[in-house]
Short mmCIF file of C-alpha atoms and ligand atoms in Angstrom, two decimals:
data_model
loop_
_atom_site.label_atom_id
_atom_site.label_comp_id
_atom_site.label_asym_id
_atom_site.label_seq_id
_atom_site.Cartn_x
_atom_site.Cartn_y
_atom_site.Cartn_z
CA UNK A 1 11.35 6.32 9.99
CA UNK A 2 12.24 3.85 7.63
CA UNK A 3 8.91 2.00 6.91
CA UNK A 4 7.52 5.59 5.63
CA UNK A 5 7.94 4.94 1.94
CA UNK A 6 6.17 8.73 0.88
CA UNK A 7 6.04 11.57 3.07
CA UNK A 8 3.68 14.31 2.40
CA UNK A 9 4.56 17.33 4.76
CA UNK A 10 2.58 20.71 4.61
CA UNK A 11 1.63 20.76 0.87
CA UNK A 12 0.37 23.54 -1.11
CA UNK A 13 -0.55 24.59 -4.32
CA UNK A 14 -1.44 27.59 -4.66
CA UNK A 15 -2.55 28.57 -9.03
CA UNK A 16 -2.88 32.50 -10.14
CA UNK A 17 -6.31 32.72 -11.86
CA UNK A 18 -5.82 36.01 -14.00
CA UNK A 19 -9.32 37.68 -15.05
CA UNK A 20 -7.48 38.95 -18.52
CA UNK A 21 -4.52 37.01 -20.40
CA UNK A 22 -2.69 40.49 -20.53
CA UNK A 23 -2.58 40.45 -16.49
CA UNK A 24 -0.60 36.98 -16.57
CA UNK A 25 1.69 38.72 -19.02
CA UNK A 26 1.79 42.17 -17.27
CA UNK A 27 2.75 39.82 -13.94
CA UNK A 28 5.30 37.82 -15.57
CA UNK A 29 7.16 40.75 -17.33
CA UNK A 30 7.17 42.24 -13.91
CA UNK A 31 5.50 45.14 -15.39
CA UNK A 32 2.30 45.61 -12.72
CA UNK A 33 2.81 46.67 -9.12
CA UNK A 34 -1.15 45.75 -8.23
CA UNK A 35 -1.79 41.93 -7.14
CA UNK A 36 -4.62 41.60 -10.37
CA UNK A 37 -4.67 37.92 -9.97
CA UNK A 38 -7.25 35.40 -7.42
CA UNK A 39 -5.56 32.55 -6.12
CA UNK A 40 -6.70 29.10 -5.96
CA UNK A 41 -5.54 26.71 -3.78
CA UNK A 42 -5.71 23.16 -5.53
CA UNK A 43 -3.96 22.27 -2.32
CA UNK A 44 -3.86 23.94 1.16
CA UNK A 45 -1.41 22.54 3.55
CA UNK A 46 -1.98 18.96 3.21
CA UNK A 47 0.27 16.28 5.39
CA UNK A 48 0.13 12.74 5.49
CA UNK A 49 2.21 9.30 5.38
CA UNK A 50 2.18 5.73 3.40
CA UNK A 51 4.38 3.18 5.07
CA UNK A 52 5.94 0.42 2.91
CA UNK A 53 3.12 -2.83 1.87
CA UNK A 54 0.13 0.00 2.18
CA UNK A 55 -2.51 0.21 0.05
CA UNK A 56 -3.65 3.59 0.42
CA UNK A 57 -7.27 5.57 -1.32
CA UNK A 58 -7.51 9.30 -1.96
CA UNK A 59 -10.97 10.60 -2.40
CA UNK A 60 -13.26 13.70 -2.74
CA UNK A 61 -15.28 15.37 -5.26
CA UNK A 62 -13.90 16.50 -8.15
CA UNK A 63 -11.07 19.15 -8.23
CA UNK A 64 -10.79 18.41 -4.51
CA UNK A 65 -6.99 18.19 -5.39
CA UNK A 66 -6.06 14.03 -5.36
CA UNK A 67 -4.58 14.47 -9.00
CA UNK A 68 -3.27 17.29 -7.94
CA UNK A 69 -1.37 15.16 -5.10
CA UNK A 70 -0.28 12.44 -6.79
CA UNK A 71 1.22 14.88 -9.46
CA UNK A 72 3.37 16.47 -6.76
CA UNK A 73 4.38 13.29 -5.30
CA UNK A 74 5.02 11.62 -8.93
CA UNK A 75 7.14 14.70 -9.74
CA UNK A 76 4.83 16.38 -12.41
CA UNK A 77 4.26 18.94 -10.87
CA UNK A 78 5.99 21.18 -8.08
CA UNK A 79 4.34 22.60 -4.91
CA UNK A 80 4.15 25.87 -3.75
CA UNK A 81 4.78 24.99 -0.05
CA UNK A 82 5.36 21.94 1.67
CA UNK A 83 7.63 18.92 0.70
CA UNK A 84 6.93 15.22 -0.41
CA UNK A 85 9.67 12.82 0.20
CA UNK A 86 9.67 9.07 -1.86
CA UNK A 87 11.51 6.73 -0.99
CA UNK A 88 11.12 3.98 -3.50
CA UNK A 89 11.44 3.45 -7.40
CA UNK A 90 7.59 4.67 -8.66
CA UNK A 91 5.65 3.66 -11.50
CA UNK A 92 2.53 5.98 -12.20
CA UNK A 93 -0.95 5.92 -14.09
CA UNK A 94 -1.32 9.21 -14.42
CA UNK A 95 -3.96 10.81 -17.05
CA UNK A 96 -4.28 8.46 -19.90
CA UNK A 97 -0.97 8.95 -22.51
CA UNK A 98 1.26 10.88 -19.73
CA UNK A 99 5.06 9.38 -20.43
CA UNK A 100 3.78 8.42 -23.83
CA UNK A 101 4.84 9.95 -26.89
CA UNK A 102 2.21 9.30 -29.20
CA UNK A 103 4.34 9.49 -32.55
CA UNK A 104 5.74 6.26 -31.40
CA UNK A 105 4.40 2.91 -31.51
CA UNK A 106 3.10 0.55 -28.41
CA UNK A 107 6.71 -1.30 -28.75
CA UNK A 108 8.62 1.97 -28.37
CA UNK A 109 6.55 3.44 -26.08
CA UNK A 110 7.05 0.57 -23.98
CA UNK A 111 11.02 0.91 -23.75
CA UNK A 112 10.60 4.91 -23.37
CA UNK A 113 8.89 4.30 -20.48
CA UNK A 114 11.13 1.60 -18.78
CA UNK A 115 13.82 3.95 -19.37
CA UNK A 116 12.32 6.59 -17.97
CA UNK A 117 11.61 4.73 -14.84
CA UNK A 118 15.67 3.83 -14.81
CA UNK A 119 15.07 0.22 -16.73
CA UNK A 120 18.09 -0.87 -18.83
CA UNK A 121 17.29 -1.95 -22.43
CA UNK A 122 18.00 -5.48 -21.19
CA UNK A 123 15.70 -5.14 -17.96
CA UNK A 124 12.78 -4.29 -20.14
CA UNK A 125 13.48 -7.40 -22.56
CA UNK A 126 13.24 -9.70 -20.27
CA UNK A 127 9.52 -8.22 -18.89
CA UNK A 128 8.76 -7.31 -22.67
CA UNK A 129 6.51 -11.02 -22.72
CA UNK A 130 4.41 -10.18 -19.86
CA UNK A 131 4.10 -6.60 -20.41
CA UNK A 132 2.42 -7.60 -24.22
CA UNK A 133 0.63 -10.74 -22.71
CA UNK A 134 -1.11 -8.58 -20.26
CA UNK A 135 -1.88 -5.50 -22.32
CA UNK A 136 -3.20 -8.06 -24.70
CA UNK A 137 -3.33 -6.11 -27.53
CA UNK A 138 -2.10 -7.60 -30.31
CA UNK A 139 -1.17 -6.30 -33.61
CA UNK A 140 -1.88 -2.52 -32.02
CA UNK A 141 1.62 -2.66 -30.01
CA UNK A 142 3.26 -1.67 -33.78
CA UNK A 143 1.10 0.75 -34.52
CA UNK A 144 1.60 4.64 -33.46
CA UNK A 145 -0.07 5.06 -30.04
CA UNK A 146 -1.99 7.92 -31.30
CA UNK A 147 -4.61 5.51 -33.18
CA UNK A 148 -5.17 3.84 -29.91
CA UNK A 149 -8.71 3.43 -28.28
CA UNK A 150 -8.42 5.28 -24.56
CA UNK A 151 -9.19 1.27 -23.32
CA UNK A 152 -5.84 0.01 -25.22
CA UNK A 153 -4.09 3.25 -24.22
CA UNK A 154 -4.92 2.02 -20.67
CA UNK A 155 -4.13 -1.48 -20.71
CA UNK A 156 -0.96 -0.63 -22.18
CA UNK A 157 0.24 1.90 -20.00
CA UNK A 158 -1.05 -0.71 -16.67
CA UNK A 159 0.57 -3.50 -18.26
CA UNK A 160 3.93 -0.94 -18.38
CA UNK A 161 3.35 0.35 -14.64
CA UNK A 162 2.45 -2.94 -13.22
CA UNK A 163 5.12 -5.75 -15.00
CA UNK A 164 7.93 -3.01 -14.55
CA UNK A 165 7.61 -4.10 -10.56
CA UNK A 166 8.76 -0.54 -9.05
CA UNK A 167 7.68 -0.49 -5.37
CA UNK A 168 5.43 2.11 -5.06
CA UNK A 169 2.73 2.39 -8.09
CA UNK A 170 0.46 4.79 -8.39
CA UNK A 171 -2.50 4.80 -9.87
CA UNK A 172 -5.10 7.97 -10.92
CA UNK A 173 -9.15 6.50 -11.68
CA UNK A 174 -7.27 5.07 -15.03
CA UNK A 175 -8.47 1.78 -14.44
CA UNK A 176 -12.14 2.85 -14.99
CA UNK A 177 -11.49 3.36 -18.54
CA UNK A 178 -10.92 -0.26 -19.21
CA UNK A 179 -13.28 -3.26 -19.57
CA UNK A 180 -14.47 -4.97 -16.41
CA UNK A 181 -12.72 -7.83 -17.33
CA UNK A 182 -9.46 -5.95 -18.00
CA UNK A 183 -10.29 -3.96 -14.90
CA UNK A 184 -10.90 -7.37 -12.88
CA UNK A 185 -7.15 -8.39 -13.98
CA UNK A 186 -5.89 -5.22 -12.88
CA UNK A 187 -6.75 -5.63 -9.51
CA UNK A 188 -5.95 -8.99 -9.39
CA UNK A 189 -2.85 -7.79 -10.17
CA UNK A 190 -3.16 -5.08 -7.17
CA UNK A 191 -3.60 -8.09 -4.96
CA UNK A 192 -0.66 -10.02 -5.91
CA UNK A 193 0.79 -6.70 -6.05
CA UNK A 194 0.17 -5.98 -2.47
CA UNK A 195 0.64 -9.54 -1.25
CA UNK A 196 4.33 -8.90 -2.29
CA UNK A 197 4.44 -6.03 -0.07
CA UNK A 198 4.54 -3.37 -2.27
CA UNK A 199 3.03 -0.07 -1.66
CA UNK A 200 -0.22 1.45 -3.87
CA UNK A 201 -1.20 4.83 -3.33
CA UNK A 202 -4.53 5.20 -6.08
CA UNK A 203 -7.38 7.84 -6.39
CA UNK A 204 -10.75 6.18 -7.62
CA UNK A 205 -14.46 7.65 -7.71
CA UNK A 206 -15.46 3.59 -6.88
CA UNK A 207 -16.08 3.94 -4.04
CA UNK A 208 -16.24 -0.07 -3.79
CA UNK A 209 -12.84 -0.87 -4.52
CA UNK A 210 -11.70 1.88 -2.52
CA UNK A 211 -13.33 -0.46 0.35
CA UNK A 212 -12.42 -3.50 -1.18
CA UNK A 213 -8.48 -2.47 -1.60
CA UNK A 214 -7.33 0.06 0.49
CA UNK A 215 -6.18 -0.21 4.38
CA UNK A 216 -6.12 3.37 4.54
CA UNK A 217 -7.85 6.59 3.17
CA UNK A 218 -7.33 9.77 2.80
CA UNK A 219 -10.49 12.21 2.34
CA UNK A 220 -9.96 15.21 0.84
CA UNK A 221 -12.28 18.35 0.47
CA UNK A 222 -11.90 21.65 -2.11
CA UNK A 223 -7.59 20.91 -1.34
CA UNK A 224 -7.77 20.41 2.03
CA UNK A 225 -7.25 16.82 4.29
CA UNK A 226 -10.59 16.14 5.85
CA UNK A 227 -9.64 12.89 7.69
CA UNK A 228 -7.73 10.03 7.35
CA UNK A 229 -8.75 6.65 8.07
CA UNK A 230 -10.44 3.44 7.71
CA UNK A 231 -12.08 3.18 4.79
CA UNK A 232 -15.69 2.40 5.57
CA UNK A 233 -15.47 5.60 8.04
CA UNK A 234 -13.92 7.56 5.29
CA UNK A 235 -16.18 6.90 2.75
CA UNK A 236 -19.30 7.79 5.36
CA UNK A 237 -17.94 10.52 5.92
CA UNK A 238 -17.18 11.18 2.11
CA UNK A 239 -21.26 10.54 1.63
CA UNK A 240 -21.61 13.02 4.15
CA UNK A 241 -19.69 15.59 2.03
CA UNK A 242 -21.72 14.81 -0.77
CA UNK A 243 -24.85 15.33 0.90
CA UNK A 244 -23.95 18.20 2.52
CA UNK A 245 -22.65 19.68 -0.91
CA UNK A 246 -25.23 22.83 -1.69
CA UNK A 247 -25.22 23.68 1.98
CA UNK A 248 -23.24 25.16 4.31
CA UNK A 249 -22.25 22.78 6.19
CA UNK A 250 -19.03 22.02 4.69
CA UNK A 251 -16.82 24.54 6.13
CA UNK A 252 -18.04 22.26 9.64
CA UNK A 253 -16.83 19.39 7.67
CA UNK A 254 -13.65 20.61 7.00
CA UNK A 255 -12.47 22.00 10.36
CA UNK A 256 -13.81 19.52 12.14
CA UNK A 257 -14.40 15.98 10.66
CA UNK A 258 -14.72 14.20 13.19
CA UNK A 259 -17.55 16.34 14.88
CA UNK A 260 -19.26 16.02 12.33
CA UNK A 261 -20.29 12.32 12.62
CA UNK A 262 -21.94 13.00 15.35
CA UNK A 263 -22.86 16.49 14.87
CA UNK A 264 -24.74 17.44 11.90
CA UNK A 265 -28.33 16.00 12.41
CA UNK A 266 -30.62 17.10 9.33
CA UNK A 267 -34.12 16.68 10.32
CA UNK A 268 -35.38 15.00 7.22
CA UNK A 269 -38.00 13.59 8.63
CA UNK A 270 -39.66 17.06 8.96
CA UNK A 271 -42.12 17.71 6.85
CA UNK A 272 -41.25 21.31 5.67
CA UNK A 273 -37.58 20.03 5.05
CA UNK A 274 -36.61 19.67 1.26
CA UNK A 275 -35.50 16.76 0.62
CA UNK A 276 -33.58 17.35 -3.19
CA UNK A 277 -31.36 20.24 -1.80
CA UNK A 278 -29.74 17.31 0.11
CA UNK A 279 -29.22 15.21 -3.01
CA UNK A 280 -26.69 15.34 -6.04
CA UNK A 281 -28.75 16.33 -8.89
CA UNK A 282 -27.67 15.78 -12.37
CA UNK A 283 -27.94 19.45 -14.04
CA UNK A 284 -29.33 18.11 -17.04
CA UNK A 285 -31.72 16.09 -15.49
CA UNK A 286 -34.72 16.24 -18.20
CA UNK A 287 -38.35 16.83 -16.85
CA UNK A 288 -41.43 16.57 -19.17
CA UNK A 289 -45.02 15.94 -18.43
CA UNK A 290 -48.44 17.64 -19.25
CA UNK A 291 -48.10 19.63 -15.96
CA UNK A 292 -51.00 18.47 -14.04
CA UNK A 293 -49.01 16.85 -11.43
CA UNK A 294 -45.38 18.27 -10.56
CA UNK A 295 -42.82 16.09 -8.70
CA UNK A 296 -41.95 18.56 -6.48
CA UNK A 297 -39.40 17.03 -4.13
CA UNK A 298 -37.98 13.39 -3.57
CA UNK A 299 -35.05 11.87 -1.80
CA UNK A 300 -33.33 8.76 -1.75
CA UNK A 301 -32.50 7.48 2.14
CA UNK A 302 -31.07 4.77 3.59
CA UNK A 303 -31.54 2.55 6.37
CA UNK A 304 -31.12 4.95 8.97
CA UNK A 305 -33.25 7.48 7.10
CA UNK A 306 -30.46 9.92 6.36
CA UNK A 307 -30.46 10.93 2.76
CA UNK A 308 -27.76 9.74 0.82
CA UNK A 309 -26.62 9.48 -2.88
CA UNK A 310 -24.89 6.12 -2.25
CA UNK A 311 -26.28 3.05 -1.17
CA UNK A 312 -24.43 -0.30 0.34
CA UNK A 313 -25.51 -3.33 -1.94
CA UNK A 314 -28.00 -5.69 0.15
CA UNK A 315 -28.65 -2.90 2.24
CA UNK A 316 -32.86 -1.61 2.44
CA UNK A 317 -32.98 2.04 1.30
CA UNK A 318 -35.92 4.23 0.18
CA UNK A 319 -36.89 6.35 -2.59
CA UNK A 320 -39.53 9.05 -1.24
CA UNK A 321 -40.87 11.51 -3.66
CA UNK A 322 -43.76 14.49 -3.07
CA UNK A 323 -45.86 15.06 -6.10
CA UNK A 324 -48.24 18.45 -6.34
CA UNK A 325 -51.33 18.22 -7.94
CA UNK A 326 -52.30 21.05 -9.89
CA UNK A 327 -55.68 19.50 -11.29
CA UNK A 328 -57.54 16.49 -9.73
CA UNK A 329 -56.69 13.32 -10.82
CA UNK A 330 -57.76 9.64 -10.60
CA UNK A 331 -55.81 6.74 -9.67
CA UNK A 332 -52.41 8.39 -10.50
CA UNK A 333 -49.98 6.01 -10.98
CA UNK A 334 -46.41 6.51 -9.15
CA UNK A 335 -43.30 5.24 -10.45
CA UNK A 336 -39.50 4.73 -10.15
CA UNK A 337 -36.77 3.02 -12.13
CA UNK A 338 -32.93 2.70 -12.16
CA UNK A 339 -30.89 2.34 -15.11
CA UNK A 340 -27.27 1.84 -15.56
CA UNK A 341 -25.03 4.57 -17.43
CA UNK A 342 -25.49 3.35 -20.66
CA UNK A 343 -29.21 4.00 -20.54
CA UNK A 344 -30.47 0.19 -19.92
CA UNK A 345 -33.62 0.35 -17.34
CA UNK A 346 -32.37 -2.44 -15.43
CA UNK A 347 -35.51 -2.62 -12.47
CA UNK A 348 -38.59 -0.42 -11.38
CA UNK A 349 -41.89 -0.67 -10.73
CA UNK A 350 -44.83 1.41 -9.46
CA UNK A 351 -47.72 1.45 -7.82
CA UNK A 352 -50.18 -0.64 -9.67
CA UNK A 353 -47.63 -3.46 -10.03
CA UNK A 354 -47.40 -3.33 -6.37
CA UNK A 355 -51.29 -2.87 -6.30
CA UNK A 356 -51.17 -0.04 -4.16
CA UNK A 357 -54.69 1.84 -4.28
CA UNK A 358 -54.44 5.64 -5.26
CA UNK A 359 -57.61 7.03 -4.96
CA UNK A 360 -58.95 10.25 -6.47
CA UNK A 361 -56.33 13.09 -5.91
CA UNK A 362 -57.86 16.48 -5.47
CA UNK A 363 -56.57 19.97 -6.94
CA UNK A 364 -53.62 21.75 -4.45
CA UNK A 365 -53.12 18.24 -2.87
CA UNK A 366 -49.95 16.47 -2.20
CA UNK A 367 -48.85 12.78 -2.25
CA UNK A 368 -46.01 11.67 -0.26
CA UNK A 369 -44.98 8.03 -2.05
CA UNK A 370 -42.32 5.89 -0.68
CA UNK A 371 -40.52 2.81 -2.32
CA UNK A 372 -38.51 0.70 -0.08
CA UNK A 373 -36.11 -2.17 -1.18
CA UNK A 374 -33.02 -4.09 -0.83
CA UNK A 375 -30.27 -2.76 -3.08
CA UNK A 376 -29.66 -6.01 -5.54
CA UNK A 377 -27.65 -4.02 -7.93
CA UNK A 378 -23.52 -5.02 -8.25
CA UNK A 379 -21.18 -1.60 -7.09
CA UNK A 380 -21.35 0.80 -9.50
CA UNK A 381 -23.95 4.15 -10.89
CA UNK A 382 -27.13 3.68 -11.94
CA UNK A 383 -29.21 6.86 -12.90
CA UNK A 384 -32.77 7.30 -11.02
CA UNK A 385 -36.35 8.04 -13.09
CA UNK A 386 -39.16 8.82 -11.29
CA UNK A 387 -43.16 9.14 -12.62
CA UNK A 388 -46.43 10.19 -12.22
CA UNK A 389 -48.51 8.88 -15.02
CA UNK A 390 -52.10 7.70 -15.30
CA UNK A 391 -54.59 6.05 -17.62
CA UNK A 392 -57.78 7.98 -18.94
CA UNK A 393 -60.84 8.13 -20.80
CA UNK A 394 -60.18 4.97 -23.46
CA UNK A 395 -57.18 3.72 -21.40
CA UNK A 396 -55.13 6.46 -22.24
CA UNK A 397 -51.64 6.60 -20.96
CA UNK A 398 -51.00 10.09 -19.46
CA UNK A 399 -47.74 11.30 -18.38
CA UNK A 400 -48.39 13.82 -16.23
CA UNK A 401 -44.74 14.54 -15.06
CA UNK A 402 -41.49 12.02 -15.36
CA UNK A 403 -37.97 13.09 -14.04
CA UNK A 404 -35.13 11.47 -16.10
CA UNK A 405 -31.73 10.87 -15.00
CA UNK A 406 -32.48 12.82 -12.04
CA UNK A 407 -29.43 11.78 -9.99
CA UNK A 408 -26.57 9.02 -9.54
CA UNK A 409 -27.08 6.49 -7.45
CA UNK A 410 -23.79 4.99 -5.98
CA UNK A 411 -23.69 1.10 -4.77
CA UNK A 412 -20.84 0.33 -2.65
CA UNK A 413 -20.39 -3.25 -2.61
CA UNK A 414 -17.32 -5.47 -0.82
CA UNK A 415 -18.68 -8.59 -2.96
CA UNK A 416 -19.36 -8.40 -7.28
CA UNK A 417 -21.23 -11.51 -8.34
CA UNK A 418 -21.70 -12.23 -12.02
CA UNK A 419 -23.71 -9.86 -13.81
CA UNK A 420 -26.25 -6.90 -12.84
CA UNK A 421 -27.76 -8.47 -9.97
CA UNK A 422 -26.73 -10.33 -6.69
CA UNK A 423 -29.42 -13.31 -5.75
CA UNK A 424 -27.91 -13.14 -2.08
CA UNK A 425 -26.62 -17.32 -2.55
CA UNK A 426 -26.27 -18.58 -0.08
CA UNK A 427 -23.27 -21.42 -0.51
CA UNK A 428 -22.88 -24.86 1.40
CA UNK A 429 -20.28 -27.51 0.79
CA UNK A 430 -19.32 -30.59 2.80
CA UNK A 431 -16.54 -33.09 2.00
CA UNK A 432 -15.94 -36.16 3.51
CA UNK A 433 -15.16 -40.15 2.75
CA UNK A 434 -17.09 -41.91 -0.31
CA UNK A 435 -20.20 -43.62 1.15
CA UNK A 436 -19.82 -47.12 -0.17
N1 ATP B 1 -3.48 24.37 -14.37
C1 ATP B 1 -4.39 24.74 -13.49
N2 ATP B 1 -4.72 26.04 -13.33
C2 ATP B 1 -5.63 26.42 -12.41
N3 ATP B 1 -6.28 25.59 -11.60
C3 ATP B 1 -6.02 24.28 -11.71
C4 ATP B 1 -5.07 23.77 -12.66
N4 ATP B 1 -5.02 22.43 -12.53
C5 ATP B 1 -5.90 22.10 -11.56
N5 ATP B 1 -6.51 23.21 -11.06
C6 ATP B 1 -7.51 23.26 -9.99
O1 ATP B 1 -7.02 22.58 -8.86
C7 ATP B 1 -8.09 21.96 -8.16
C8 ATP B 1 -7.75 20.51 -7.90
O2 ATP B 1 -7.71 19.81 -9.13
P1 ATP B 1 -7.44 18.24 -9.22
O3 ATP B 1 -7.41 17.87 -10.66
O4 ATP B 1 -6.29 17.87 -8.36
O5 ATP B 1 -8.78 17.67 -8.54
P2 ATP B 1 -9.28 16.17 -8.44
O6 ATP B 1 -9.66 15.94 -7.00
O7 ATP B 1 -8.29 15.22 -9.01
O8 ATP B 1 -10.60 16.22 -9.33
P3 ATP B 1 -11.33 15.10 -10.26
O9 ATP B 1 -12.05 14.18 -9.32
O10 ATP B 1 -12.30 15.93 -11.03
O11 ATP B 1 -10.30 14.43 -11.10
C9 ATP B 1 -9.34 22.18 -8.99
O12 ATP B 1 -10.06 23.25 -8.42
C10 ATP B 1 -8.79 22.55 -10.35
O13 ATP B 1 -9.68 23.41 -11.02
#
């Protein structure tokens, strides 16, 4: 049809993992009869289409296979089965300094890359002022590429794919390695992009301008196609995947996505279910404490009390954490906070600012605590803390056991206000005739 600008049939891609370097060299010299390789599928059979003037999302955890797919399709890399078809002149943001050849400076860099894409010498001069004003860079574009920051790397190379106008661009989670502001240009420059009629195809872990940006989404799982859809199902559905990450529900979720919305009931609720085995937990999550009080389970949920590592902003979701008391304690204090990635507590609070009465807290007991709130914070990841601390004897501060950077939280937002928080304005304007 010929509003299908790519056309991903059956693709594989199937990698030899060799146990021993010698086996990959035994293999390719033709010299062992034995299989002594594992393969790894990076892609299993994966089929799907973009039409012209689509904006289309890839997502999935890591190594699902989305770079994978927009290597094929970009001509990187070749499949092992299956066929992608393109029919359009592409420009692509790979990984940061693919097409460039860091020897040369920005200036060169920026006519290897039009020529590469089938730009004339001429072509590119008469783009070369809006590919420099937008990469804004200054000086930098005469320098070799290889003293470049990764945030100039990136604003050069989108300032390259984007002022070159092909009709299909493609674009892999580069943009997240910019500024906001640069990032905010960029897609304002996706918008005029796709008000032209152009076609995006882009992988992005933000999960918010997935929403924001895309018509369409494709949701892919450990190289397989999940589902395909509209993006607020998709990225459900993605949460779903996250939760469901250390059990075994994800085979369901693979052969059968759309079962699985209705399907997989967890009974949080119930008491004797753990919570954290739900959650995403950061690995090197740091725990410290005197020990006479263990956090032994907690659980972020959201409105409808399913647990969930991302949260909608403006939307009421809960932080619930179970804390074991090993000795008996008075008035414990409980506590939570969030702070963004680069370590800034930006809001908390706990139980004696919310004067909340503890009581005495006997030996072998456990408190259930529960914080519920409207998420404020812009789209983005914030990191989660969580407390149980106490004063004693001369108003002593006691930790007895904190959880740092225990786990991501993700805000999906369809509005970014100014700064870290959103005030929920409310706007109203009138216009009319001067009243005399
Ligand atoms: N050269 C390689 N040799 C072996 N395996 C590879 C190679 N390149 C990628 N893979 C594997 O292919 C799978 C898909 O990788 P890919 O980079 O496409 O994932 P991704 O969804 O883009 O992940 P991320 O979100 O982390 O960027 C992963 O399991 C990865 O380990």
């Amino acid at each position: 049809m010929s509003d299908k600008i790519i056309a991903v049939e059956h693709l594989s891609k199937m990698y030899k993992l060799y146990d021993k370097p010698m086996d990959r060299l035994k293999e390719s010299l033709g010299l062992s009869r034995k299989k002594n390789y594992k393969e790894h599928y990076a892609l299993q059979d994966v089929s799907f289409q973009v039409s012209k003037g689509e904006t289309v999302g890839i997502i999935g955890t890591n190594g699902s296979g989305k770079s994978t797919i927009l290597k094929i399709i970009t001509g990187v890399l070749n499949p092992t089965d299956g066929s992608v078809s393109v029919n359009g002149r592409i420009s692509a943001l790979l990984e940061l300094g693919a097409g460039f050849n860091m020897e040369y400076s920005g200036l060169e860099n920026v006519y290897l890359n039009g020529t590469m894409i089938g730009f004339s010498r001429e072509e590119i001069d008469a783009k070369l002022d809006d590919i420099l004003n937008f990469a804004d860079i200054g000086e930098f574009i005469h320098q070799p590429v290889k003293t470049y920051s990764s945030g100039m790397f990136v604003r050069l190379a989108f300032a390259v794919a984007i002022n070159i106008e092909p009709e299909i661009l493609i674009v892999d989670e580069a943009l997240s390695v910019g500024d906001v502001f640069f990032q905010a240009k960029c897609y304002r420059k996706f918008e005029e992009f796709k008000k032209m009629g152009r076609t995006i195809l882009f992988v992005s872990h933000d999960l918010g301008s997935i929403s924001k940006y895309c018509d369409r989404v494709i949701l892919l799982n450990k190289g397989k196609k999940v589902a395909e859809g509209r993006p607020k199902e998709m990225v459900d559905l993605y949460k779903k995947i996250l939760v469901g990450q250390d059990v075994s529900v994800i085979e369901e979720i693979e052969e059968e996505a759309d079962k699985i919305l209705d399907e997989r009931q967890l009974d949080y609720e119930h008491d004797s279910e753990i919570w954290k085995k739900y959650m995403l937990i950061n690995p090197e999550l740091q725990s410290y404490g005197d020990g006479r009080a263990e956090i032994v389970d907690f659980g972020i949920f959201d409105e409808e009390g399913k647990i969930t590592n991302t949260v909608y902003k403006m939307q009421n979701f809960t932080l619930r954490m179970k804390i074991k008391f090993n000795k008996k304690i008075i008035n414990p204090i409980f506590a939570f906070s969030l702070k963004d990635l680069k370590g800034t507590e930006l809001t908390g609070t706990n139980t004696v600012i919310e004067k909340t009465e503890t009581g005495t807290v006997l030996e072998g007991e456990v408190a259930d605590i529960s914080f519920t709130q409207k998420m404020r914070l812009q789209g983005g990841q914030y990191l989660l803390q969580l407390g149980c601390t106490g004063f004693e004897g001369n108003d002593d501060f006691v930790v007895y056991h904190r959880l740092y950077d225990i786990c991501c939280i993700q805000v999906i937002a369809d509005k970014t206000t100014v700064g870290y928080f959103d005030m929920d304005t409310r706007v109203n304007y009138a216009k009319g005739a001067v009243h005399e």
